[in-house]
mmCIF file with all atom_site columns, C-alpha atoms in Angstrom:
data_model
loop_
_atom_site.group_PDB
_atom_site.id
_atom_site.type_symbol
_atom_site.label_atom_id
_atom_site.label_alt_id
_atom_site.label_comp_id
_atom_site.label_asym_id
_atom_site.label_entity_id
_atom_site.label_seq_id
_atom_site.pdbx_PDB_ins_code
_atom_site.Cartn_x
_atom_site.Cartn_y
_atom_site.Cartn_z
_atom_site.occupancy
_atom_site.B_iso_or_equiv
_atom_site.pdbx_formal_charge
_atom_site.auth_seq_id
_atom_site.auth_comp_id
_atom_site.auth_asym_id
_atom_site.auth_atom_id
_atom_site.pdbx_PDB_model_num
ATOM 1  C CA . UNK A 1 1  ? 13.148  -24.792 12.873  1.00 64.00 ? 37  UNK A CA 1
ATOM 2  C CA . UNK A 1 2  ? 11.522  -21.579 13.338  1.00 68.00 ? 38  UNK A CA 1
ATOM 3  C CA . UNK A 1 3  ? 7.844   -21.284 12.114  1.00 72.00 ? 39  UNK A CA 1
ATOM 4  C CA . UNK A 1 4  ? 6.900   -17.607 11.025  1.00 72.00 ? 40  UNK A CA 1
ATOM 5  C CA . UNK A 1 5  ? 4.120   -16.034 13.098  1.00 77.00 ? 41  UNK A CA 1
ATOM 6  C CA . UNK A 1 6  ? 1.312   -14.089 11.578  1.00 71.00 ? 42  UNK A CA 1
ATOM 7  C CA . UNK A 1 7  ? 3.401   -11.191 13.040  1.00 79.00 ? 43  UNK A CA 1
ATOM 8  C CA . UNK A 1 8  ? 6.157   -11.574 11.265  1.00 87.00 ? 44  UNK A CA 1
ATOM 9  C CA . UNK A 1 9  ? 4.496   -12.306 7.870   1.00 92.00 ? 45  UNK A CA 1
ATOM 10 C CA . UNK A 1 10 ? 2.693   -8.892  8.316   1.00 93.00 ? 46  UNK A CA 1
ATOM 11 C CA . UNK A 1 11 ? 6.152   -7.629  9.072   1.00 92.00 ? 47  UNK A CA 1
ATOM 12 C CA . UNK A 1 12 ? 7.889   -8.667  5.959   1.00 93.00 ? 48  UNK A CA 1
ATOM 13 C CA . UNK A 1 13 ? 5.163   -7.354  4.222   1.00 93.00 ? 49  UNK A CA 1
ATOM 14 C CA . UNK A 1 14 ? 5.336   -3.930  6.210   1.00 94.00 ? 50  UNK A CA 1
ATOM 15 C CA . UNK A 1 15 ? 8.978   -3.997  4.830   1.00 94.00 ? 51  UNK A CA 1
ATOM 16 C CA . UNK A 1 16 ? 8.843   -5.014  1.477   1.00 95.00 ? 52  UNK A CA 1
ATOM 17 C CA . UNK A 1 17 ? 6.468   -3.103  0.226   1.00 95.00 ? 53  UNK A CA 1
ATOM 18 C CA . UNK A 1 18 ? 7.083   0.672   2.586   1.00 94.00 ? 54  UNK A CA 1
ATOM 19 C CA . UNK A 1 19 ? 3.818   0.586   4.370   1.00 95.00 ? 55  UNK A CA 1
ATOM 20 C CA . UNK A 1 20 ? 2.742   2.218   7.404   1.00 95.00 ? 56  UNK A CA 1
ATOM 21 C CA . UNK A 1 21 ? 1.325   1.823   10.509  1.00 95.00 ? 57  UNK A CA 1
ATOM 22 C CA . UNK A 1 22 ? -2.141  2.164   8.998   1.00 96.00 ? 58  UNK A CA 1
ATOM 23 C CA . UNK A 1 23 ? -1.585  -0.243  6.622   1.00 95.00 ? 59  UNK A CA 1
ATOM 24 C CA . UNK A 1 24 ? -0.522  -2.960  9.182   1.00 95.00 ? 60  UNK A CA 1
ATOM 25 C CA . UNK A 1 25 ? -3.863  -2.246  11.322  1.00 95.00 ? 61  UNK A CA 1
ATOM 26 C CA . UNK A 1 26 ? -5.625  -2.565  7.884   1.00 95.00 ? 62  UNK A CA 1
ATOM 27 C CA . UNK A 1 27 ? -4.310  -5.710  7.193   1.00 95.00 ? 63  UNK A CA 1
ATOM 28 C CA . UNK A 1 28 ? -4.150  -7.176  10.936  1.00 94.00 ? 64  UNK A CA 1
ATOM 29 C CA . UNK A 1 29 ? -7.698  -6.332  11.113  1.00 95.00 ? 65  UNK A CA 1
ATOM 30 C CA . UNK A 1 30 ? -8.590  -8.376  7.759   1.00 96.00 ? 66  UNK A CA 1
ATOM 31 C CA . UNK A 1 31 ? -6.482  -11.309 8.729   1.00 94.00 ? 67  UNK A CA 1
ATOM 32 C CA . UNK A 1 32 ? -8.420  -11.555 12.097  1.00 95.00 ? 68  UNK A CA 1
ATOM 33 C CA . UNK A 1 33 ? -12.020 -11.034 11.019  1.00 96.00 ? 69  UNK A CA 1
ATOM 34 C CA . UNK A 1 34 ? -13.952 -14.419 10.851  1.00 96.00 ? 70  UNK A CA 1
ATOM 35 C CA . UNK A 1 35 ? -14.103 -15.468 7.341   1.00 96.00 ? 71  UNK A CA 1
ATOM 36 C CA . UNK A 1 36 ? -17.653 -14.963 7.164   1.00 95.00 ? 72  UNK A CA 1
ATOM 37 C CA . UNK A 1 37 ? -16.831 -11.151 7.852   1.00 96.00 ? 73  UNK A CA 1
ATOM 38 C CA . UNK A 1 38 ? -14.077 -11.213 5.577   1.00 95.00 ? 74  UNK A CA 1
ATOM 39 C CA . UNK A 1 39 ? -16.146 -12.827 2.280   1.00 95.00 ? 75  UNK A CA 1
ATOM 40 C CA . UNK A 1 40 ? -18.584 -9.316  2.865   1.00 96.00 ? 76  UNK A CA 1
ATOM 41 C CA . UNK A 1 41 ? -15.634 -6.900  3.128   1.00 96.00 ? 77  UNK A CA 1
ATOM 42 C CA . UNK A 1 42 ? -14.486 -8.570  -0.311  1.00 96.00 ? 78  UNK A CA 1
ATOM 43 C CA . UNK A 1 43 ? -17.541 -7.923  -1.787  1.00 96.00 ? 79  UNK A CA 1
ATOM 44 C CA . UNK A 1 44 ? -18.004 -4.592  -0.334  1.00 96.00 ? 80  UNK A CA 1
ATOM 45 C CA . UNK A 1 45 ? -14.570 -3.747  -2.006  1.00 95.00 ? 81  UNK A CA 1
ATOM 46 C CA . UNK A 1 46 ? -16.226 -5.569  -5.319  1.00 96.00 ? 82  UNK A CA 1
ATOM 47 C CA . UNK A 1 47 ? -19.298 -3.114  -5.764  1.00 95.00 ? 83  UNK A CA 1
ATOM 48 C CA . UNK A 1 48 ? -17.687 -0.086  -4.695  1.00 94.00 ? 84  UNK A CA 1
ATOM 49 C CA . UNK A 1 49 ? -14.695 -0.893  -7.365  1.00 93.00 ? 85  UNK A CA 1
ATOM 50 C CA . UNK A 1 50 ? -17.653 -1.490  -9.571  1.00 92.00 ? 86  UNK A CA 1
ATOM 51 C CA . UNK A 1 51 ? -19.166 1.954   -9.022  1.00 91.00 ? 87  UNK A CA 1
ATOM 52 C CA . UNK A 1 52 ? -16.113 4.081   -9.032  1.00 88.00 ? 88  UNK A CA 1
ATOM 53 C CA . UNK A 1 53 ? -15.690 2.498   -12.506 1.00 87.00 ? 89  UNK A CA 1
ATOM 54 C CA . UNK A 1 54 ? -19.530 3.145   -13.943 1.00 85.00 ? 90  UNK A CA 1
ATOM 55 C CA . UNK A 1 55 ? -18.835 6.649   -12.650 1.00 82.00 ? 91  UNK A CA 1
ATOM 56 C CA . UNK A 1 56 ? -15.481 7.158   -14.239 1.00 77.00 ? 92  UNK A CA 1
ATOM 57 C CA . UNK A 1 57 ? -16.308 5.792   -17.383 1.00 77.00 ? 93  UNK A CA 1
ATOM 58 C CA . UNK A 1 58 ? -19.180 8.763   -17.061 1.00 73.00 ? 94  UNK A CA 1
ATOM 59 C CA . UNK A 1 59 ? -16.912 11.433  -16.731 1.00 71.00 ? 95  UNK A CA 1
ATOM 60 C CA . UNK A 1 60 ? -14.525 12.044  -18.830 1.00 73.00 ? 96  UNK A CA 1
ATOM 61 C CA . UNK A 1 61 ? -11.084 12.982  -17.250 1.00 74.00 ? 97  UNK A CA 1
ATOM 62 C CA . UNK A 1 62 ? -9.052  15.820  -18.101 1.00 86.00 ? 98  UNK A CA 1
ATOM 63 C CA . UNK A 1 63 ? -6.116  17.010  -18.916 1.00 90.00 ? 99  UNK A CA 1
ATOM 64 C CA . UNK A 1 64 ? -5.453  18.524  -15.740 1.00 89.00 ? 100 UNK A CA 1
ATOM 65 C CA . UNK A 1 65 ? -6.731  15.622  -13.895 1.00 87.00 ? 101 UNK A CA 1
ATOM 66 C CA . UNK A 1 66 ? -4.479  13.174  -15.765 1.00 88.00 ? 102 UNK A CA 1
ATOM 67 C CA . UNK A 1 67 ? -1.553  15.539  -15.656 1.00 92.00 ? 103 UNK A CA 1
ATOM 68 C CA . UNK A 1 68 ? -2.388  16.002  -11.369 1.00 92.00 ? 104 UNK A CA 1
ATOM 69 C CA . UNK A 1 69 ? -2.924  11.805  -10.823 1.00 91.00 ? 105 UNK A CA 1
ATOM 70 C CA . UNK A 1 70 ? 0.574   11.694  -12.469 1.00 93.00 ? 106 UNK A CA 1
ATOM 71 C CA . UNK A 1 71 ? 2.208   14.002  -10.242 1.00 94.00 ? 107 UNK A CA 1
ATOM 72 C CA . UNK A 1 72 ? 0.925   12.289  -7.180  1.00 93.00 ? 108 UNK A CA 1
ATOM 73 C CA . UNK A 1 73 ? 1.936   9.162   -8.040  1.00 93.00 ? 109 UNK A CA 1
ATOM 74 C CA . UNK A 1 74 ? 5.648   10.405  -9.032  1.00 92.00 ? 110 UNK A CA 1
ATOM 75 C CA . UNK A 1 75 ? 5.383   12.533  -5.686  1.00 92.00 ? 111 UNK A CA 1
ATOM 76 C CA . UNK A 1 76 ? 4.553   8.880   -3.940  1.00 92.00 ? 112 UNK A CA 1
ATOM 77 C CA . UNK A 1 77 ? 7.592   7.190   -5.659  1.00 91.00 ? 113 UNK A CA 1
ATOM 78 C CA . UNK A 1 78 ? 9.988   9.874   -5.131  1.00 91.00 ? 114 UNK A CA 1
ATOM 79 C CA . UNK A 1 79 ? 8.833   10.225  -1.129  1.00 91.00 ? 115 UNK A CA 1
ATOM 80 C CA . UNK A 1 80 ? 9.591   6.098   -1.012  1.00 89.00 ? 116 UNK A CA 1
ATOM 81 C CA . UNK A 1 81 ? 12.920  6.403   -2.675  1.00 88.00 ? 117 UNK A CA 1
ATOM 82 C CA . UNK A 1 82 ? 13.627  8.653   -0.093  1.00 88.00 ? 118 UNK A CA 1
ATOM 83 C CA . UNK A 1 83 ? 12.622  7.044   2.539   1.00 86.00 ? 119 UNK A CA 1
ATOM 84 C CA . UNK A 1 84 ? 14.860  4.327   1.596   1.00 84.00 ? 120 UNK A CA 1
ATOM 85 C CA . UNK A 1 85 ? 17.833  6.472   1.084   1.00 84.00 ? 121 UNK A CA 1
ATOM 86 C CA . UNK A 1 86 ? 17.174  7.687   4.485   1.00 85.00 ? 122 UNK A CA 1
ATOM 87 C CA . UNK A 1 87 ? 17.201  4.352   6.101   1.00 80.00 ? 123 UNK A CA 1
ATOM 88 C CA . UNK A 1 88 ? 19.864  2.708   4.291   1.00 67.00 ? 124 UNK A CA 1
ATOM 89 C CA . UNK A 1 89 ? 23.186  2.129   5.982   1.00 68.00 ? 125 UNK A CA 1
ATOM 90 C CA . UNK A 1 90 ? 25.702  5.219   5.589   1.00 61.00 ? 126 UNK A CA 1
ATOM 91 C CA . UNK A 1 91 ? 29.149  4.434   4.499   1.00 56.00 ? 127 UNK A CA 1
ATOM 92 C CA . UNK A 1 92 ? 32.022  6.922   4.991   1.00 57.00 ? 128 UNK A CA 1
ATOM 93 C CA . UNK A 1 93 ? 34.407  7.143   1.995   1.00 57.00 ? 129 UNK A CA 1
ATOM 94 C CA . UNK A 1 94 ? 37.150  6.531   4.859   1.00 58.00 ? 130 UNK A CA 1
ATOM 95 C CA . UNK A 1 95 ? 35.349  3.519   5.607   1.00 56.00 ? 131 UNK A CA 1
ATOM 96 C CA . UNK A 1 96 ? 34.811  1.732   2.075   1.00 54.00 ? 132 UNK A CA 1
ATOM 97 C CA . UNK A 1 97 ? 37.728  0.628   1.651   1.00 52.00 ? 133 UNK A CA 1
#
């Protein structure tokens, strides 16, 4: 019985969810800092999540801002179902059956 290596967790990961290269080093990285290291990063993450929300909830957003935040993240899901298209197997008519 195979045993999944940390590799290939990170690379069903990679697949399911379309990331990048980036995003593997990101994660590889976290995975091998000592947990000591990795309990600061979280927290790190924590107060800068905190901030960004104190200073959003200052600012009001606009129109504009909503309306641009919603076309990037249709722009995002329309560049992933592409991607996807693009790496799917192609099927000839001739050969579908």
């Amino acid at each position: 019985m195979l045993v999944p290596t940390p590799e290939t967790t990170i690379d069903k990961l990679v697949e399911e969810f379309h990331l990048d290269e980036l995003d593997r080093e990101i994660i590889t990285a976290y995975l091998n800092l000592p947990e000591a290291d990795r309990i600061v990063v979280k927290r790190y993450v924590q107060n800068l999540s905190q901030r960004i929300q104190k200073a959003s909830a200052a600012e009001p957003v606009t129109i504009e801002q909503e309306a641009r935040a919603e076309a990037e993240r249709y722009y995002q899901e329309l560049v992933r179902e592409k991607k996807q298209a693009s790496q799917a197997p192609f099927v000839k008519e001739s050969d579908a059956g």
